[in-house]
Amino acid sequence: MISTNNLREPIDKICFFLIAIFSFIIVLLISSTKFCYEGKCLFNNNPEVKEFSWQDKKIGSIDKAFYLVFDRPMSHESVEANLRIEPSLEGKISWSGKRLVYTLERVIPYGRNYRLSLQKAQEKFRGKEELGAEIEPFIAEFQSRDRAFAYIGSQGEESGRLILNNSTKQNKTILTPENLTVVDFKFTKNSEKIIFSAVNEDNDNADFKQVDIYEVTTGLSNDLTPKIPGELKLILNGKEYQNNQFDLAGENQEIIIVQRIKHNDPLDFALWKIAPNKVPEKLDTEGGDFTITPDGKGIAIAQGEGIAILPIESENQEKIINFLPKYGQVLTFSNDGSSAAMINFNKDNSELRYTRSLFYVNNQGVEKELINIKGSIIDCKFNDNGNQLFCLLTELMQTETELIEKPYFVAIDIQSGKIIPLVALPKYQDIKISVAPDGLGILFDQLITENDLPKKALKNLPTNEDLLTNSAELIVGSRLWLLTLPTSESPQAKLEELPISGFKPQWSP
């Protein structure tokens, strides 16, 4: 027979053990004692940062703000007084409950490492004036995107090839093989790929030069994960159609819009939509030069005597979102898509005939003439805030034998209309400009063509016959220049020639 005392003895031991454990936990809670392992503490009564949205990320021009989430209500004043960002980033703080939002006043400078820290901030009890415990010290790191740009090489083994110059890493990468001569290219929004058109020199076709469209990885990363450059993929061949101008559309620029002409039928001239994993689709759209709206949903295209804004989705292509009858060309949109810079060629105004006008147009119905000149308006780009335009213009000069266009850069303040001269250039020919996403400066090229050199020099110079200007002149060389834009610290623009032979430079986004 088993004694009940023998059964009760193990149960008593378990009870005493559990009582001891719970008593120990209660003592810990009362005394606020902490057990910590790898930075995480048990029974911690101090407030903490639960989430930081830019933790270990790469930040670019599209990133306007970050947020911090706390595990309990905090004293706003103590947090704002003790929040540190190194190097400093000017911004404004707003609150929503336990969430702090920090909105940058300007685009984050590229190519830097940043450190955010917060300590000595205190919790705030509802309905009480006194503050509570200090926050657990918080430290986090993040980076801005690499400062980099791509261009088409014009000399030696780089001739006709796509080159990426990473100023942050101080290296240069040839992205395309020798058999491809690049015609044009565009970065995707996340900078990890470039879409480009190129002539494949291995295609043996005596009737025409076949222009295909490809994508290639840049090696740039939108996060901290390493990426491999130079991975090539054919997207659209040019066997049946000549592929001309193209642009990137869609929310993530996953769609390519291409202007195509059929080789054996020049009247078959239209825009096509190339979407991932879908058959190329011919759009019911006619017109000339076009550009994609910043939201990626519309096409701004010259039609008749004006500019039409058309939706990209095929079921809505006949519906015009907007039509601007007096403009002949869209130069650029602001980053948020709320405004645009457009050209009026002044054909019908007898007083202004043979001149060009630059207009600022926004979605509030404002149409404002900024300049009127007898020369050319080559290109303009908005700054990040959309309150300033940087433009490449030309002045028409009459000599004894010919008319010459002298190029020069200006900055235009949209609100006041003030025109600020930046720098004059000695020569204009197919100059392409690109404004850095963080506002550092403007990249542009200076072409050297066959007409710029003596015939003797041209004979001894190795050239790529597919490197041509818009007027079909053979490009035998090109230099890249950087115009550093004025800042509050350095109010004068600075022009610097880069030790690079190339053309059509583009900053990565």
XYZ file of C-alpha atoms in Angstrom:
509
model
C 0.000 0.000 0.000
C 1.364 3.476 -1.088
C 1.389 6.167 1.596
C -0.343 9.514 0.767
C 2.546 11.243 2.511
C 4.896 9.795 -0.124
C 2.678 11.296 -2.929
C 2.382 14.692 -1.256
C 6.132 15.089 -0.847
C 7.004 15.626 -4.603
C 3.982 17.983 -5.023
C 5.147 20.042 -2.055
C 8.611 20.333 -3.558
C 7.186 21.569 -6.890
C 4.983 24.118 -5.129
C 7.876 25.452 -3.063
C 10.022 25.681 -6.206
C 7.349 27.633 -8.126
C 6.770 29.953 -5.162
C 10.495 30.685 -5.047
C 10.610 31.433 -8.795
C 7.601 33.789 -8.721
C 8.929 35.534 -5.608
C 12.228 36.133 -7.369
C 10.434 37.607 -10.420
C 8.333 39.894 -8.197
C 11.460 41.158 -6.448
C 13.046 41.867 -9.850
C 10.001 43.792 -11.054
C 9.807 45.848 -7.863
C 13.495 46.709 -7.838
C 13.597 47.340 -11.635
C 16.561 45.010 -11.919
C 17.506 44.171 -15.521
C 18.978 41.120 -17.162
C 20.575 42.050 -20.481
C 21.983 39.896 -23.285
C 23.315 41.283 -26.586
C 21.724 44.680 -25.910
C 18.232 43.311 -25.085
C 17.085 43.614 -21.505
C 14.509 41.681 -19.517
C 12.258 43.531 -17.080
C 13.361 46.908 -18.455
C 11.343 49.852 -17.150
C 13.160 52.426 -19.263
C 11.556 53.644 -22.525
C 13.031 52.379 -25.812
C 13.026 53.068 -29.553
C 11.025 50.215 -31.083
C 11.619 51.088 -34.752
C 13.765 53.382 -36.906
C 12.656 53.397 -40.554
C 16.127 54.122 -42.028
C 17.990 51.533 -39.936
C 20.838 50.032 -42.043
C 19.351 51.367 -45.309
C 20.602 53.338 -48.320
C 18.727 56.596 -48.739
C 18.177 58.496 -52.000
C 16.434 61.560 -53.382
C 12.990 59.914 -53.157
C 13.359 59.461 -49.385
C 11.998 62.635 -47.825
C 11.509 61.598 -44.174
C 12.222 58.957 -41.537
C 10.315 57.994 -38.417
C 11.091 56.733 -34.920
C 8.540 54.688 -32.954
C 8.787 54.602 -29.135
C 7.349 51.942 -26.845
C 5.529 54.549 -24.718
C 4.627 58.266 -24.723
C 7.673 60.496 -24.576
C 8.405 64.084 -23.655
C 8.547 65.740 -27.084
C 10.824 68.492 -25.888
C 13.381 66.104 -24.345
C 13.477 63.941 -27.481
C 13.899 66.895 -29.835
C 16.630 68.398 -27.642
C 18.662 65.170 -27.572
C 18.218 63.741 -31.078
C 21.525 63.836 -32.976
C 22.304 63.138 -36.663
C 25.954 63.105 -37.774
C 26.725 64.573 -40.279
C 23.845 66.962 -39.679
C 20.679 66.869 -41.815
C 18.405 69.878 -41.542
C 14.753 69.003 -41.110
C 11.472 69.492 -39.274
C 9.967 67.261 -36.563
C 6.314 66.315 -36.221
C 4.565 63.890 -33.848
C 1.711 61.409 -34.062
C 1.255 59.652 -30.733
C 4.388 57.621 -30.026
C 5.753 58.205 -33.556
C 8.255 60.967 -34.415
C 8.559 61.969 -38.088
C 11.649 63.874 -39.281
C 11.161 65.515 -42.711
C 14.292 66.650 -44.542
C 14.406 70.222 -45.831
C 16.484 69.190 -48.845
C 17.737 66.017 -50.524
C 20.259 64.048 -48.515
C 23.846 64.503 -49.824
C 25.014 61.365 -51.622
C 28.027 59.218 -50.832
C 28.015 59.551 -47.020
C 27.573 57.421 -43.907
C 25.251 58.737 -41.189
C 24.801 58.058 -37.483
C 21.629 58.767 -35.503
C 21.706 58.748 -31.700
C 19.259 59.506 -28.898
C 19.878 59.502 -25.158
C 18.687 61.335 -22.019
C 15.188 61.759 -23.475
C 12.474 61.013 -20.904
C 9.049 59.425 -20.884
C 5.983 61.577 -20.317
C 3.111 60.474 -18.075
C -0.342 61.506 -19.178
C -1.760 64.230 -16.949
C 1.480 64.678 -14.983
C 4.056 67.414 -15.231
C 7.004 65.429 -13.918
C 8.956 63.333 -16.423
C 9.734 59.651 -16.063
C 12.731 57.431 -16.728
C 15.404 58.207 -19.300
C 15.382 56.336 -22.589
C 17.709 53.424 -23.232
C 20.538 54.965 -25.328
C 19.790 54.369 -29.023
C 22.355 54.400 -31.840
C 21.676 53.529 -35.502
C 23.478 53.911 -38.816
C 22.359 54.462 -42.395
C 23.911 55.534 -45.711
C 23.009 57.697 -48.658
C 23.289 56.233 -52.137
C 26.653 56.216 -53.860
C 27.405 59.308 -55.912
C 27.769 57.818 -59.367
C 27.100 58.531 -63.030
C 27.151 56.648 -66.315
C 28.298 57.722 -69.766
C 29.132 56.330 -73.219
C 32.865 55.999 -73.758
C 34.476 57.650 -76.769
C 38.083 56.447 -76.717
C 39.992 53.150 -76.985
C 38.421 50.034 -75.518
C 35.656 52.141 -73.954
C 34.449 53.502 -77.317
C 30.691 52.990 -77.643
C 30.444 51.100 -74.350
C 28.441 52.006 -71.253
C 30.667 53.034 -68.341
C 29.717 53.544 -64.688
C 31.857 55.949 -62.662
C 31.333 55.527 -58.908
C 32.819 58.586 -57.198
C 32.002 57.263 -53.726
C 33.842 53.979 -54.237
C 36.373 55.693 -56.547
C 36.112 53.035 -59.228
C 35.011 52.704 -62.836
C 33.177 49.733 -64.384
C 32.611 48.905 -68.063
C 29.056 47.513 -68.104
C 28.609 46.417 -71.741
C 30.602 44.101 -74.051
C 32.734 45.217 -77.000
C 30.226 44.110 -79.641
C 27.533 46.552 -78.475
C 27.692 50.239 -79.450
C 25.367 52.083 -77.082
C 23.039 54.682 -78.597
C 21.095 55.893 -75.528
C 20.375 54.782 -71.950
C 18.337 55.511 -68.813
C 18.731 54.485 -65.166
C 15.853 52.754 -63.420
C 14.463 54.560 -60.365
C 16.342 52.372 -57.870
C 19.630 52.813 -59.855
C 20.284 49.050 -59.852
C 19.751 48.677 -63.621
C 20.211 50.678 -66.812
C 17.953 50.238 -69.838
C 19.836 51.026 -73.052
C 19.592 50.834 -76.830
C 22.583 49.602 -78.821
C 23.810 48.416 -82.201
C 25.071 44.845 -82.116
C 28.177 44.807 -84.314
C 27.902 41.017 -84.645
C 24.672 41.358 -86.647
C 25.652 41.144 -90.311
C 23.002 43.220 -92.081
C 24.030 45.443 -94.968
C 20.623 47.146 -95.294
C 20.334 48.767 -91.890
C 21.887 49.006 -88.449
C 19.747 46.974 -86.060
C 19.125 48.763 -82.766
C 18.163 46.440 -79.903
C 17.108 47.309 -76.352
C 18.799 45.710 -73.344
C 19.022 45.960 -69.588
C 22.243 45.695 -67.580
C 22.919 45.664 -63.842
C 24.992 48.558 -62.501
C 26.358 47.050 -59.284
C 24.814 49.974 -57.388
C 22.610 48.905 -54.515
C 19.378 50.348 -53.182
C 20.116 48.633 -49.852
C 23.189 47.216 -48.131
C 23.152 44.002 -50.173
C 26.091 43.766 -52.649
C 25.067 43.664 -56.312
C 26.906 42.267 -59.348
C 27.481 44.701 -62.273
C 27.364 43.864 -65.990
C 24.618 41.203 -66.033
C 23.098 41.674 -69.491
C 19.621 40.827 -70.819
C 18.060 41.435 -74.255
C 14.592 43.001 -73.931
C 13.555 43.931 -77.484
C 15.258 43.243 -80.813
C 15.197 45.490 -83.864
C 14.825 42.892 -86.607
C 11.395 44.017 -87.816
C 11.215 47.539 -86.371
C 13.749 50.312 -85.911
C 13.824 51.165 -82.184
C 14.274 54.899 -81.659
C 13.499 57.101 -78.649
C 12.445 55.311 -75.456
C 11.512 56.186 -71.882
C 10.652 54.300 -68.673
C 7.126 54.138 -67.242
C 5.155 52.423 -64.480
C 5.326 52.960 -60.744
C 8.734 51.255 -60.538
C 9.749 52.020 -64.146
C 9.180 48.400 -65.102
C 7.546 49.413 -68.428
C 9.442 50.686 -71.490
C 7.730 52.974 -74.006
C 9.511 52.857 -77.395
C 9.054 54.837 -80.584
C 9.267 52.268 -83.424
C 9.258 52.397 -87.244
C 8.791 49.308 -89.396
C 11.800 48.721 -91.655
C 9.771 47.947 -94.808
C 6.900 50.359 -94.092
C 7.881 53.865 -92.862
C 4.180 54.731 -92.424
C 4.006 52.150 -89.623
C 5.259 54.597 -87.013
C 3.958 54.424 -83.421
C 4.731 54.039 -79.733
C 4.952 50.561 -78.218
C 4.622 49.402 -74.617
C 7.078 46.754 -73.434
C 5.940 45.273 -70.100
C 7.663 42.436 -68.174
C 6.599 38.928 -69.238
C 4.150 40.293 -71.821
C 4.085 40.486 -75.614
C 5.094 43.970 -76.888
C 1.943 46.051 -77.382
C 1.466 48.700 -80.074
C -0.204 51.801 -78.623
C -2.898 53.723 -80.444
C -0.845 56.901 -80.232
C 0.683 59.072 -82.935
C 3.099 61.932 -82.484
C 6.718 62.992 -82.246
C 8.978 63.553 -79.264
C 7.566 62.306 -75.976
C 8.400 61.997 -72.310
C 6.862 60.037 -69.433
C 5.196 61.902 -66.582
C 6.898 61.515 -63.163
C 4.157 59.228 -61.816
C 4.875 56.828 -64.694
C 1.219 56.744 -65.781
C 1.111 59.256 -68.639
C 2.841 60.182 -71.892
C 3.452 63.821 -72.781
C 3.699 63.884 -76.558
C 3.753 66.484 -79.314
C 0.547 66.242 -81.350
C -0.361 68.768 -84.034
C -0.048 72.271 -82.602
C 0.360 71.339 -78.964
C 1.276 68.863 -76.224
C -1.125 66.062 -75.270
C -0.944 64.138 -71.981
C -2.172 60.599 -72.645
C -2.639 57.640 -70.277
C -0.366 54.649 -70.827
C -2.963 51.972 -70.050
C -4.343 50.717 -73.366
C -8.038 50.880 -72.428
C -7.717 54.626 -71.800
C -5.429 55.648 -74.655
C -8.098 57.594 -76.535
C -8.766 59.763 -73.468
C -6.579 62.888 -73.334
C -5.816 63.850 -69.735
C -4.735 67.342 -70.766
C -3.933 69.274 -73.921
C -1.716 72.375 -74.020
C -2.257 73.894 -77.470
C 0.391 76.613 -77.629
C 3.453 74.563 -76.661
C 5.698 72.635 -78.995
C 7.937 70.694 -76.602
C 8.020 69.437 -73.021
C 11.521 69.875 -71.641
C 11.111 68.419 -68.168
C 8.784 67.806 -65.235
C 9.365 68.620 -61.587
C 10.006 65.568 -59.403
C 6.487 65.552 -57.964
C 4.876 66.010 -61.382
C 3.012 69.163 -60.353
C 4.806 71.437 -62.835
C 6.659 71.370 -66.145
C 8.978 73.471 -68.296
C 7.754 73.868 -71.877
C 8.806 75.660 -75.058
C 6.655 77.883 -77.242
C 8.235 78.377 -80.683
C 6.303 81.651 -81.269
C 5.264 80.834 -84.845
C 2.131 82.953 -84.979
C 3.123 86.037 -82.991
C 4.516 88.597 -85.442
C 6.304 90.542 -82.697
C 8.038 87.465 -81.302
C 8.449 85.454 -84.512
C 11.707 83.516 -84.818
C 12.083 83.490 -81.031
C 11.546 80.810 -78.418
C 9.857 81.233 -75.042
C 10.364 79.108 -71.955
C 7.188 78.663 -69.911
C 6.552 77.343 -66.416
C 3.230 75.455 -66.271
C 1.704 73.812 -63.186
C -1.403 71.819 -62.270
C -2.995 74.887 -60.640
C -3.487 76.554 -64.010
C -0.418 78.802 -63.821
C 1.321 79.484 -67.160
C 4.265 81.828 -66.692
C 6.759 82.949 -69.337
C 10.270 82.859 -67.887
C 12.462 83.821 -70.845
C 12.203 84.770 -74.509
C 15.311 84.464 -76.678
C 16.390 84.376 -80.343
C 18.757 81.510 -79.654
C 17.879 77.978 -78.551
C 16.565 76.494 -75.334
C 18.572 73.285 -75.324
C 17.449 71.735 -72.052
C 16.224 72.576 -68.557
C 16.023 70.617 -65.311
C 14.184 71.414 -62.075
C 15.949 71.327 -58.737
C 14.574 68.898 -56.154
C 12.099 71.366 -54.638
C 10.774 72.453 -58.035
C 11.326 76.145 -57.264
C 14.304 76.621 -59.581
C 15.262 75.659 -63.146
C 18.773 75.076 -64.454
C 18.872 75.693 -68.207
C 21.314 75.392 -71.088
C 20.578 78.183 -73.585
C 22.319 79.559 -76.656
C 22.807 83.111 -77.878
C 22.623 83.625 -81.642
C 25.716 85.490 -82.861
C 26.142 86.874 -86.410
C 29.628 86.788 -87.939
C 30.710 87.884 -91.413
C 30.145 84.441 -92.857
C 27.729 82.565 -90.565
C 25.414 82.448 -87.595
C 26.944 80.926 -84.458
C 25.169 79.716 -81.324
C 27.093 80.418 -78.114
C 25.925 78.226 -75.219
C 25.569 79.319 -71.596
C 24.036 78.008 -68.343
C 21.568 79.943 -66.204
C 19.560 79.343 -63.049
C 15.985 80.678 -63.048
C 14.013 81.366 -59.873
C 10.434 80.343 -60.629
C 8.692 82.689 -58.199
C 10.614 85.886 -58.915
C 11.573 85.105 -62.515
C 15.155 86.186 -61.754
C 17.738 84.805 -64.204
C 21.162 84.074 -62.708
C 24.036 83.506 -65.218
C 26.225 80.571 -64.222
C 28.839 79.996 -66.926
C 29.377 80.587 -70.664
C 30.766 77.847 -72.929
C 32.922 78.239 -76.051
C 30.943 75.898 -78.305
C 27.619 74.137 -78.647
C 26.979 70.798 -80.318
C 24.489 68.220 -79.042
C 25.333 68.971 -75.416
C 23.562 66.633 -72.967
C 23.079 67.778 -69.375
C 22.234 65.929 -66.166
C 21.583 67.499 -62.750
C 22.783 65.534 -59.705
C 19.864 64.227 -57.589
C 21.344 65.820 -54.455
C 21.974 69.147 -56.196
C 25.780 68.869 -56.301
C 26.105 70.012 -59.895
C 25.427 69.597 -63.594
C 27.259 67.079 -65.746
C 27.546 67.828 -69.453
C 29.601 66.758 -72.450
C 31.619 68.548 -75.124
C 31.768 66.591 -78.361
C 34.684 66.525 -80.796
C 33.508 65.562 -84.298
C 35.175 64.783 -87.610
C 34.615 68.404 -88.699
C 36.627 69.692 -85.722
C 39.852 67.963 -86.786
C 42.133 68.235 -89.826
C 41.714 65.389 -92.317
C 45.282 64.200 -91.644
C 44.562 63.809 -87.946
C 41.306 62.001 -88.680
C 43.041 59.408 -90.869
C 45.349 58.351 -88.054
C 42.628 58.352 -85.409
C 40.828 55.061 -84.585
C 37.077 55.749 -84.669
C 33.799 53.924 -84.113
C 31.604 54.527 -87.168
C 28.417 54.124 -85.113
C 29.198 57.025 -82.748
C 27.213 59.820 -84.389
C 25.753 63.175 -83.375
C 22.098 64.049 -83.997
C 23.203 65.607 -87.304
C 25.033 62.366 -88.264
C 28.549 63.730 -87.737
C 31.132 61.165 -86.650
C 32.113 61.549 -82.976
C 35.871 61.131 -82.570
C 36.087 62.207 -78.951
C 34.329 63.941 -76.094
C 35.112 65.504 -72.739
C 32.946 65.582 -69.630
C 32.534 68.666 -67.464
C 31.085 69.234 -63.986
C 29.465 72.553 -63.148
C 29.248 72.648 -59.341
C 26.158 74.653 -58.395
C 26.185 77.583 -55.939
C 25.357 76.931 -52.281
C 25.058 79.104 -49.173
C 28.606 78.050 -48.219
C 30.008 78.526 -51.758
C 27.938 81.124 -53.662
C 29.925 80.904 -56.908
C 29.409 78.214 -59.550
C 32.575 76.260 -60.345
C 33.397 74.636 -63.711
C 35.711 71.613 -63.735
C 36.848 69.416 -66.619
C 36.792 65.742 -65.650
C 39.580 63.402 -66.816
C 37.030 61.297 -68.696
C 36.496 60.723 -72.430
C 32.790 60.187 -72.943
C 29.404 61.673 -73.767
C 25.715 61.617 -72.771
C 26.480 61.599 -69.024
C 23.681 60.751 -66.572
C 23.727 60.821 -62.773
C 22.311 57.773 -61.059
C 19.007 58.596 -59.252
